[in-house]
């Protein structure tokens, strides 16, 4: 074989190999997803309750990350931990007279907090338009809200779910579409927390008990 | 020679005629408007504002945000006194009352909401008169034909013929914030067919179904809130 034809033959092989590698790389890249969400939650317009509320984020809540490595979702890693904390830091101060961040779901002795809220991530589910054959990015998030007395005794707990959907046409990438759907779901959770807190049965009962105690002390105190 | 010229002249306009016919057919959409008038509460005043919001509480569809923006922009353009607050600005400033899961479904629920002094103050700052809810979407109902494109060393092109039908169905519900009553309801249904013939170059002849629905609806809303004695019903 002449040298120039041998070189051309190997040149073709190299190009084919490089093209195949590039295609494989591209396929791998498009299916993996690494996302750190950014959330924008407005300040709620609600009446503040005259309570000093503690809030405790445990390690599980702070560190929860959505991870999936299946055939359809290879290497999915979605970290919305900063957004979760930001949601509660934005919503709770509008709901209560004062909010204090606590290291545990139990107040230190001598503390004047009236109760402690501690949220927990129960579940997070996501859907792409290509998976549901729709034109929507969707996110569904479920938290469990626990309310404790200052001594750590559980007053009550209830689930809060948030659903978000965003039109595919508004976004140029999966990451942006999912980020917006997650943001919408978190706004939903913030809204339900702000409007629904005082309507929870356990909270109503606790508040009624507090009001009764305060009225009694007002009567007794000379 | 004269005979050949005549036959050449007869054949020449035919593709142009076909294209023109397709162009006219593709550009046309048919809109049907229905209107229900509620309590007559007078026209909007100079400093009062309106907001157009999309109803997004149903899981199977989402009212397109560009349709909402289109109706808002058209109201601003058509109305003499209409000041339109952007949807996002309103929803953010009234958070958490107008999220998909918390928004009031009935005008009667507004009374309870505005009893909150913080909410009343916000609404007073916005000087909101009308809240217009829009629910619906535009869907492709039928698709026929095929189009294939190829690129080669000598160049590229497309060949084929594609056609599809679009149907837009929207309903606007107008709430009067000042009087806490239903001012009216307007529904718009628009149908249109789009064509894409392709001989090397595809020529899209699109029926602007969504924009026709938007313009028709905005015109009707403008007549209801910006002009006294608006029409009872129109088809």
Short mmCIF file of C-alpha atoms in Angstrom, two decimals:
data_model
loop_
_atom_site.label_atom_id
_atom_site.label_comp_id
_atom_site.label_asym_id
_atom_site.label_seq_id
_atom_site.Cartn_x
_atom_site.Cartn_y
_atom_site.Cartn_z
CA UNK A 1 0.00 0.00 0.00
CA UNK A 2 1.38 3.44 -0.90
CA UNK A 3 2.25 5.62 2.12
CA UNK A 4 -0.21 8.39 1.28
CA UNK A 5 -3.12 5.94 0.87
CA UNK A 6 -2.17 4.23 4.18
CA UNK A 7 -2.16 7.62 5.89
CA UNK A 8 -5.52 8.47 4.35
CA UNK A 9 -7.00 5.14 5.49
CA UNK A 10 -5.84 5.68 9.08
CA UNK A 11 -7.00 9.29 8.87
CA UNK A 12 -10.54 8.08 8.06
CA UNK A 13 -10.43 5.64 10.99
CA UNK A 14 -9.32 8.36 13.39
CA UNK A 15 -12.11 10.69 12.25
CA UNK A 16 -14.73 7.95 12.62
CA UNK A 17 -13.44 7.09 16.08
CA UNK A 18 -13.39 10.72 17.20
CA UNK A 19 -16.92 11.28 15.82
CA UNK A 20 -18.20 8.22 17.66
CA UNK A 21 -16.53 9.33 20.88
CA UNK A 22 -17.97 12.84 20.50
CA UNK A 23 -21.46 11.44 19.95
CA UNK A 24 -21.18 9.16 22.97
CA UNK A 25 -19.92 12.07 25.07
CA UNK A 26 -22.76 14.30 23.89
CA UNK A 27 -25.33 11.59 24.66
CA UNK A 28 -23.93 11.19 28.14
CA UNK A 29 -23.86 14.93 28.71
CA UNK A 30 -27.45 15.55 27.63
CA UNK A 31 -28.89 12.89 29.93
CA UNK A 32 -26.96 13.91 33.09
CA UNK A 33 -28.14 16.90 35.09
CA UNK A 34 -26.36 18.84 37.80
CA UNK A 35 -28.48 21.70 39.10
CA UNK A 36 -28.23 24.04 42.05
CA UNK A 37 -31.56 25.85 42.25
CA UNK A 38 -32.13 29.53 42.79
CA UNK A 39 -35.42 30.54 44.32
CA UNK A 40 -37.20 33.86 44.49
CA UNK A 41 -39.96 34.03 47.08
CA UNK A 42 -41.74 37.36 47.62
CA UNK A 43 -42.40 38.68 51.13
CA UNK A 44 -45.87 37.44 52.16
CA UNK A 45 -48.54 40.05 52.89
CA UNK A 46 -50.02 38.42 55.99
CA UNK A 47 -50.85 39.55 59.51
CA UNK A 48 -48.10 38.69 61.99
CA UNK A 49 -49.07 36.48 64.87
CA UNK A 50 -47.89 37.82 68.24
CA UNK A 51 -45.54 34.87 68.78
CA UNK A 52 -41.80 34.40 69.15
CA UNK A 53 -41.14 31.41 66.93
CA UNK A 54 -37.99 29.33 66.92
CA UNK A 55 -37.01 27.49 63.76
CA UNK A 56 -34.71 24.50 63.59
CA UNK A 57 -33.30 22.99 60.36
CA UNK A 58 -31.90 19.55 61.10
CA UNK A 59 -28.99 18.04 59.14
CA UNK A 60 -31.27 15.91 56.99
CA UNK A 61 -33.26 18.96 55.93
CA UNK A 62 -30.17 21.05 55.28
CA UNK A 63 -28.36 18.35 53.29
CA UNK A 64 -31.18 16.75 51.28
CA UNK A 65 -30.27 16.51 47.59
CA UNK A 66 -32.37 14.94 44.84
CA UNK A 67 -30.27 12.25 43.20
CA UNK A 68 -31.20 9.72 40.57
CA UNK A 69 -29.17 7.42 38.36
CA UNK A 70 -31.58 5.41 36.23
CA UNK A 71 -31.70 4.48 32.58
CA UNK A 72 -33.72 7.60 31.68
CA UNK A 73 -32.08 9.93 34.20
CA UNK A 74 -28.38 9.29 34.36
CA UNK A 75 -26.50 11.16 37.06
CA UNK A 76 -29.19 13.59 38.13
CA UNK A 77 -28.10 15.75 41.04
CA UNK A 78 -30.42 18.59 42.08
CA UNK A 79 -29.43 20.59 45.11
CA UNK A 80 -32.11 22.97 46.36
CA UNK A 81 -30.89 23.11 49.96
CA UNK A 82 -30.11 26.84 49.83
CA UNK A 83 -33.54 27.51 48.29
CA UNK A 84 -35.29 25.50 51.03
CA UNK A 85 -33.62 27.47 53.82
CA UNK A 86 -34.25 30.75 51.97
CA UNK A 87 -37.97 29.89 51.67
CA UNK A 88 -38.44 29.55 55.43
CA UNK A 89 -36.25 32.55 56.19
CA UNK A 90 -38.41 34.63 53.84
CA UNK A 91 -41.85 33.40 54.92
CA UNK A 92 -41.59 32.89 58.69
CA UNK A 93 -40.61 36.48 59.65
CA UNK A 94 -43.82 37.68 57.95
CA UNK A 95 -45.92 35.23 59.96
CA UNK A 96 -44.58 35.87 63.48
CA UNK A 97 -43.55 38.81 65.63
CA UNK A 98 -40.04 37.38 65.93
CA UNK A 99 -38.21 34.38 64.48
CA UNK A 100 -35.06 32.84 66.00
CA UNK A 101 -32.85 30.22 64.40
CA UNK A 102 -32.17 27.43 66.91
CA UNK A 103 -29.59 24.62 66.91
CA UNK A 104 -32.12 22.06 68.14
CA UNK A 105 -35.90 21.51 68.29
CA UNK A 106 -35.73 22.40 71.93
CA UNK A 107 -35.15 25.88 73.32
CA UNK A 108 -32.38 26.62 75.77
CA UNK A 109 -33.43 27.15 79.37
CA UNK A 110 -34.61 30.67 79.93
CA UNK A 111 -35.40 31.19 76.27
CA UNK A 112 -38.55 33.15 75.51
CA UNK A 113 -39.59 31.32 72.33
CA UNK A 114 -43.23 30.30 72.29
CA UNK A 115 -42.74 27.29 70.00
CA UNK A 116 -40.33 25.78 67.48
CA UNK A 117 -40.99 24.90 63.85
CA UNK A 118 -38.90 22.14 62.31
CA UNK A 119 -39.51 21.19 58.65
CA UNK A 120 -38.55 17.89 57.04
CA UNK A 121 -38.29 16.93 53.35
CA UNK A 122 -40.56 13.96 52.67
CA UNK A 123 -40.39 13.70 48.89
CA UNK A 124 -39.49 15.50 45.69
CA UNK A 125 -40.58 14.46 42.20
CA UNK A 126 -39.80 16.00 38.85
CA UNK A 127 -41.03 15.51 35.30
CA UNK A 128 -39.75 16.64 31.91
CA UNK A 129 -42.00 17.45 28.92
CA UNK A 130 -40.42 14.57 26.98
CA UNK A 131 -41.36 12.12 29.74
CA UNK A 132 -45.00 13.17 30.15
CA UNK A 133 -45.58 14.05 26.45
CA UNK A 134 -46.77 17.47 27.51
CA UNK A 135 -45.32 20.96 27.12
CA UNK A 136 -44.72 21.35 30.87
CA UNK A 137 -41.81 21.04 33.29
CA UNK A 138 -43.27 19.85 36.60
CA UNK A 139 -42.08 19.66 40.19
CA UNK A 140 -43.83 18.27 43.22
CA UNK A 141 -42.39 18.71 46.71
CA UNK A 142 -43.68 17.43 50.05
CA UNK A 143 -42.52 18.70 53.45
CA UNK A 144 -43.58 17.63 56.90
CA UNK A 145 -43.91 20.53 59.34
CA UNK A 146 -43.43 19.77 63.03
CA UNK A 147 -44.32 22.18 65.81
CA UNK A 148 -42.71 21.71 69.24
CA UNK A 149 -43.14 23.31 72.61
CA UNK A 150 -40.00 25.04 73.95
CA UNK A 151 -39.23 21.92 76.03
CA UNK A 152 -39.16 19.76 72.88
CA UNK A 153 -42.59 18.16 73.29
CA UNK A 154 -44.35 17.71 69.96
CA UNK A 155 -47.47 19.86 69.59
CA UNK A 156 -48.39 18.52 66.16
CA UNK A 157 -47.23 17.82 62.62
CA UNK A 158 -48.76 18.11 59.18
CA UNK A 159 -47.71 17.70 55.57
CA UNK A 160 -47.43 20.55 53.10
CA UNK A 161 -47.16 19.88 49.37
CA UNK A 162 -46.20 22.24 46.63
CA UNK A 163 -46.71 21.78 42.89
CA UNK A 164 -45.10 23.80 40.17
CA UNK A 165 -45.45 23.69 36.40
CA UNK A 166 -43.86 25.82 33.73
CA UNK A 167 -44.30 25.93 29.95
CA UNK A 168 -41.48 24.32 28.00
CA UNK A 169 -41.48 27.09 25.39
CA UNK A 170 -40.28 29.65 27.95
CA UNK A 171 -36.95 27.91 28.52
CA UNK A 172 -33.92 27.04 26.45
CA UNK A 173 -32.66 24.24 28.71
CA UNK A 174 -33.95 21.51 31.01
CA UNK A 175 -32.10 23.00 33.96
CA UNK A 176 -33.83 26.37 33.64
CA UNK A 177 -37.24 24.77 33.13
CA UNK A 178 -36.86 22.51 36.17
CA UNK A 179 -35.46 25.36 38.27
CA UNK A 180 -38.57 27.43 37.51
CA UNK A 181 -40.95 24.54 38.21
CA UNK A 182 -39.17 23.91 41.56
CA UNK A 183 -39.37 27.63 42.33
CA UNK A 184 -43.11 27.55 41.64
CA UNK A 185 -43.54 24.52 43.89
CA UNK A 186 -41.66 26.23 46.70
CA UNK A 187 -43.74 29.40 46.32
CA UNK A 188 -46.76 27.15 46.64
CA UNK A 189 -45.41 25.68 49.88
CA UNK A 190 -44.65 29.15 51.26
CA UNK A 191 -48.20 30.28 50.43
CA UNK A 192 -49.79 27.25 52.11
CA UNK A 193 -47.59 27.69 55.18
CA UNK A 194 -48.36 31.39 55.51
CA UNK A 195 -52.11 31.02 55.01
CA UNK A 196 -52.65 27.61 56.57
CA UNK A 197 -50.53 27.61 59.73
CA UNK A 198 -53.19 28.92 62.10
CA UNK A 199 -55.85 26.68 60.54
CA UNK A 200 -54.09 23.42 61.46
CA UNK A 201 -56.07 21.55 64.14
CA UNK A 202 -53.05 21.05 66.41
CA UNK A 203 -52.07 24.73 66.11
CA UNK A 204 -55.64 25.90 66.81
CA UNK A 205 -55.78 23.75 69.91
CA UNK A 206 -52.37 24.99 71.09
CA UNK A 207 -53.27 28.64 70.47
CA UNK A 208 -56.59 28.19 72.30
CA UNK A 209 -54.70 26.73 75.25
CA UNK A 210 -52.23 29.62 75.24
CA UNK A 211 -55.02 32.18 75.07
CA UNK A 212 -56.80 30.50 77.95
CA UNK A 213 -53.57 30.52 80.00
CA UNK A 214 -52.93 34.18 79.20
CA UNK A 215 -56.51 35.12 80.12
CA UNK A 216 -56.21 33.19 83.40
CA UNK A 217 -52.93 34.87 84.28
CA UNK A 218 -54.42 38.26 83.39
CA UNK A 219 -57.31 37.60 85.78
CA UNK A 220 -55.12 36.27 88.59
CA UNK A 221 -52.40 38.91 88.37
CA UNK A 222 -53.37 41.85 90.57
CA UNK B 1 -44.77 31.48 -32.37
CA UNK B 2 -47.81 33.50 -31.17
CA UNK B 3 -49.50 30.18 -30.18
CA UNK B 4 -46.51 29.15 -28.03
CA UNK B 5 -46.49 32.56 -26.30
CA UNK B 6 -50.22 32.27 -25.54
CA UNK B 7 -49.93 28.81 -23.96
CA UNK B 8 -46.87 29.97 -21.95
CA UNK B 9 -48.85 32.94 -20.70
CA UNK B 10 -51.76 30.64 -19.68
CA UNK B 11 -49.52 28.35 -17.58
CA UNK B 12 -47.41 31.05 -15.84
CA UNK B 13 -50.01 32.49 -13.36
CA UNK B 14 -51.20 29.05 -12.12
CA UNK B 15 -48.53 28.46 -9.42
CA UNK B 16 -48.92 32.10 -8.35
CA UNK B 17 -52.71 31.65 -8.13
CA UNK B 18 -52.31 28.48 -6.05
CA UNK B 19 -49.83 30.16 -3.74
CA UNK B 20 -52.06 33.21 -3.32
CA UNK B 21 -55.06 30.98 -2.57
CA UNK B 22 -53.04 29.08 0.03
CA UNK B 23 -51.74 32.35 1.48
CA UNK B 24 -55.26 33.74 1.84
CA UNK B 25 -56.62 30.48 3.27
CA UNK B 26 -53.72 30.05 5.70
CA UNK B 27 -53.85 33.60 6.99
CA UNK B 28 -57.56 33.46 7.79
CA UNK B 29 -58.86 32.48 11.21
CA UNK B 30 -62.45 32.47 12.34
CA UNK B 31 -63.28 33.79 15.81
CA UNK B 32 -66.54 33.41 17.71
CA UNK B 33 -67.05 35.67 20.73
CA UNK B 34 -69.71 35.20 23.37
CA UNK B 35 -70.31 37.73 26.10
CA UNK B 36 -72.24 37.67 29.35
CA UNK B 37 -72.76 40.93 31.17
CA UNK B 38 -73.00 40.82 34.94
CA UNK B 39 -73.73 43.79 37.17
CA UNK B 40 -73.25 47.07 35.34
CA UNK B 41 -70.85 49.02 37.54
CA UNK B 42 -69.78 51.85 35.29
CA UNK B 43 -66.62 52.46 33.32
CA UNK B 44 -63.07 52.52 34.55
CA UNK B 45 -61.81 55.89 35.79
CA UNK B 46 -58.57 57.59 34.79
CA UNK B 47 -56.30 56.49 37.67
CA UNK B 48 -57.78 53.04 38.14
CA UNK B 49 -55.96 49.94 36.99
CA UNK B 50 -56.66 46.43 35.80
CA UNK B 51 -54.71 43.22 36.02
CA UNK B 52 -54.95 40.22 33.69
CA UNK B 53 -54.19 36.88 35.32
CA UNK B 54 -54.03 33.34 33.98
CA UNK B 55 -55.98 30.58 35.71
CA UNK B 56 -53.46 27.81 36.27
CA UNK B 57 -55.11 25.58 38.83
CA UNK B 58 -55.89 22.77 36.39
CA UNK B 59 -53.19 20.10 36.00
CA UNK B 60 -53.87 19.30 32.35
CA UNK B 61 -53.13 22.69 30.86
CA UNK B 62 -51.65 26.08 31.56
CA UNK B 63 -53.01 29.33 30.16
CA UNK B 64 -50.11 30.56 28.05
CA UNK B 65 -48.26 33.48 29.61
CA UNK B 66 -47.75 35.09 26.20
CA UNK B 67 -51.54 35.10 25.70
CA UNK B 68 -51.98 36.86 29.05
CA UNK B 69 -49.29 39.40 28.09
CA UNK B 70 -50.95 39.86 24.69
CA UNK B 71 -54.35 40.62 26.23
CA UNK B 72 -52.75 43.04 28.69
CA UNK B 73 -50.82 44.83 25.93
CA UNK B 74 -53.91 45.01 23.68
CA UNK B 75 -56.02 46.44 26.52
CA UNK B 76 -53.39 49.11 27.12
CA UNK B 77 -53.32 49.93 23.42
CA UNK B 78 -57.12 49.88 22.91
CA UNK B 79 -58.30 51.48 26.14
CA UNK B 80 -58.31 55.21 26.75
CA UNK B 81 -58.18 54.90 30.51
CA UNK B 82 -56.94 51.39 31.02
CA UNK B 83 -53.73 51.05 33.03
CA UNK B 84 -52.62 47.43 33.11
CA UNK B 85 -50.53 46.01 35.95
CA UNK B 86 -48.20 43.22 34.75
CA UNK B 87 -49.23 39.79 36.00
CA UNK B 88 -45.94 38.95 37.74
CA UNK B 89 -45.79 42.31 39.50
CA UNK B 90 -49.32 41.86 40.85
CA UNK B 91 -48.94 38.22 41.93
CA UNK B 92 -45.62 38.98 43.67
CA UNK B 93 -46.95 42.07 45.44
CA UNK B 94 -50.05 40.17 46.62
CA UNK B 95 -48.21 36.98 47.62
CA UNK B 96 -49.52 34.50 48.84
CA UNK B 97 -53.12 35.28 47.81
CA UNK B 98 -52.93 34.78 44.04
CA UNK B 99 -50.82 31.64 43.68
CA UNK B 100 -52.34 28.84 41.60
CA UNK B 101 -53.43 26.94 44.70
CA UNK B 102 -54.56 29.91 46.84
CA UNK B 103 -56.20 32.27 44.36
CA UNK B 104 -59.88 32.99 45.02
CA UNK B 105 -62.20 31.04 42.72
CA UNK B 106 -65.23 33.24 43.28
CA UNK B 107 -65.62 37.02 43.46
CA UNK B 108 -67.48 36.57 46.76
CA UNK B 109 -64.23 35.31 48.36
CA UNK B 110 -62.60 38.70 47.74
CA UNK B 111 -64.51 40.25 50.61
CA UNK B 112 -62.79 38.03 53.19
CA UNK B 113 -59.39 38.65 51.62
CA UNK B 114 -59.58 42.44 51.65
CA UNK B 115 -60.57 42.47 55.33
CA UNK B 116 -56.85 41.89 55.98
CA UNK B 117 -55.54 45.46 56.48
CA UNK B 118 -52.20 44.66 54.81
CA UNK B 119 -54.03 43.37 51.71
CA UNK B 120 -56.42 46.33 51.66
CA UNK B 121 -53.46 48.71 51.81
CA UNK B 122 -51.70 46.97 48.91
CA UNK B 123 -54.84 47.06 46.77
CA UNK B 124 -55.34 50.71 47.61
CA UNK B 125 -51.76 51.47 46.50
CA UNK B 126 -52.41 49.69 43.19
CA UNK B 127 -55.83 51.39 42.79
CA UNK B 128 -57.11 48.17 41.31
CA UNK B 129 -60.57 48.31 39.70
CA UNK B 130 -60.85 45.17 37.55
CA UNK B 131 -59.30 41.76 37.87
CA UNK B 132 -59.54 39.74 34.67
CA UNK B 133 -59.06 35.98 34.90
CA UNK B 134 -58.30 34.15 31.68
CA UNK B 135 -58.58 30.40 31.37
CA UNK B 136 -57.94 28.33 28.27
CA UNK B 137 -55.30 27.41 25.74
CA UNK B 138 -54.50 26.91 22.07
CA UNK B 139 -54.16 23.37 20.82
CA UNK B 140 -53.31 21.69 17.55
CA UNK B 141 -56.30 19.52 16.74
CA UNK B 142 -55.23 17.88 13.47
CA UNK B 143 -52.00 17.44 11.55
CA UNK B 144 -51.52 16.09 8.03
CA UNK B 145 -48.74 15.69 5.51
CA UNK B 146 -45.01 15.51 5.91
CA UNK B 147 -41.96 17.58 5.34
CA UNK B 148 -38.44 16.32 4.94
CA UNK B 149 -35.28 18.30 4.68
CA UNK B 150 -31.80 17.19 3.69
CA UNK B 151 -28.38 18.76 3.53
CA UNK B 152 -25.67 17.49 1.24
CA UNK B 153 -22.32 18.63 -0.11
CA UNK B 154 -24.08 20.47 -2.99
CA UNK B 155 -26.55 22.26 -0.74
CA UNK B 156 -29.80 21.55 1.04
CA UNK B 157 -33.52 21.92 0.82
CA UNK B 158 -36.90 20.72 1.93
CA UNK B 159 -39.69 18.97 0.12
CA UNK B 160 -43.22 18.19 1.13
CA UNK B 161 -46.42 19.69 2.40
CA UNK B 162 -47.58 20.06 5.99
CA UNK B 163 -50.90 21.34 7.29
CA UNK B 164 -52.39 21.55 10.74
CA UNK B 165 -55.49 22.94 12.45
CA UNK B 166 -55.27 25.05 15.59
CA UNK B 167 -58.10 25.79 17.97
CA UNK B 168 -57.94 28.49 20.63
CA UNK B 169 -60.50 28.43 23.45
CA UNK B 170 -60.33 31.10 26.12
CA UNK B 171 -62.73 32.49 28.68
CA UNK B 172 -62.24 35.79 30.50
CA UNK B 173 -64.01 36.47 33.80
CA UNK B 174 -64.04 40.11 34.85
CA UNK B 175 -64.28 40.94 38.56
CA UNK B 176 -65.00 44.45 39.77
CA UNK B 177 -62.82 44.96 42.85
CA UNK B 178 -64.49 48.19 43.85
CA UNK B 179 -67.98 46.70 43.99
CA UNK B 180 -66.90 43.08 44.66
CA UNK B 181 -69.08 41.80 41.85
CA UNK B 182 -68.89 39.97 38.56
CA UNK B 183 -68.84 42.46 35.69
CA UNK B 184 -69.02 39.95 32.89
CA UNK B 185 -67.65 36.91 31.10
CA UNK B 186 -66.27 36.75 27.58
CA UNK B 187 -65.40 33.61 25.68
CA UNK B 188 -63.40 33.50 22.47
CA UNK B 189 -63.08 30.50 20.19
CA UNK B 190 -60.77 30.79 17.20
CA UNK B 191 -60.08 28.16 14.56
CA UNK B 192 -57.48 28.32 11.84
CA UNK B 193 -55.46 26.16 9.48
CA UNK B 194 -51.77 26.62 8.78
CA UNK B 195 -49.86 25.36 5.74
CA UNK B 196 -46.19 24.80 4.99
CA UNK B 197 -45.57 23.90 1.35
CA UNK B 198 -41.93 23.24 0.57
CA UNK B 199 -40.15 23.04 -2.74
CA UNK B 200 -36.52 23.45 -1.71
CA UNK B 201 -37.52 26.34 0.55
CA UNK B 202 -40.42 25.86 3.00
CA UNK B 203 -42.99 28.64 2.87
CA UNK B 204 -44.84 28.87 6.21
CA UNK B 205 -48.39 30.19 5.84
CA UNK B 206 -49.46 30.36 9.45
CA UNK B 207 -52.90 31.05 10.84
CA UNK B 208 -52.38 33.40 13.78
CA UNK B 209 -55.00 31.68 15.87
CA UNK B 210 -53.76 32.68 19.32
CA UNK B 211 -53.15 36.30 18.38
CA UNK B 212 -56.57 36.61 16.71
CA UNK B 213 -58.20 35.22 19.85
CA UNK B 214 -56.18 37.69 21.94
CA UNK B 215 -57.13 40.73 19.83
CA UNK B 216 -60.82 39.79 19.71
CA UNK B 217 -60.98 39.16 23.45
CA UNK B 218 -59.11 42.34 24.35
CA UNK B 219 -61.40 44.40 22.11
CA UNK B 220 -64.48 42.96 23.78
CA UNK B 221 -63.08 43.42 27.31
CA UNK B 222 -62.18 47.00 26.47
CA UNK B 223 -65.76 47.67 25.32
CA UNK B 224 -67.12 46.16 28.55
CA UNK B 225 -64.94 48.06 31.04
CA UNK B 226 -63.95 51.19 29.19
CA UNK B 227 -67.18 52.18 27.45
CA UNK B 228 -70.61 52.64 29.06
CA UNK B 229 -73.54 50.64 27.63
CA UNK B 230 -71.45 47.87 26.07
CA UNK B 231 -73.17 45.40 23.72
CA UNK B 232 -75.35 42.65 25.32
CA UNK B 233 -74.01 39.72 23.32
CA UNK B 234 -72.16 39.28 20.08
CA UNK B 235 -71.49 36.27 17.88
#
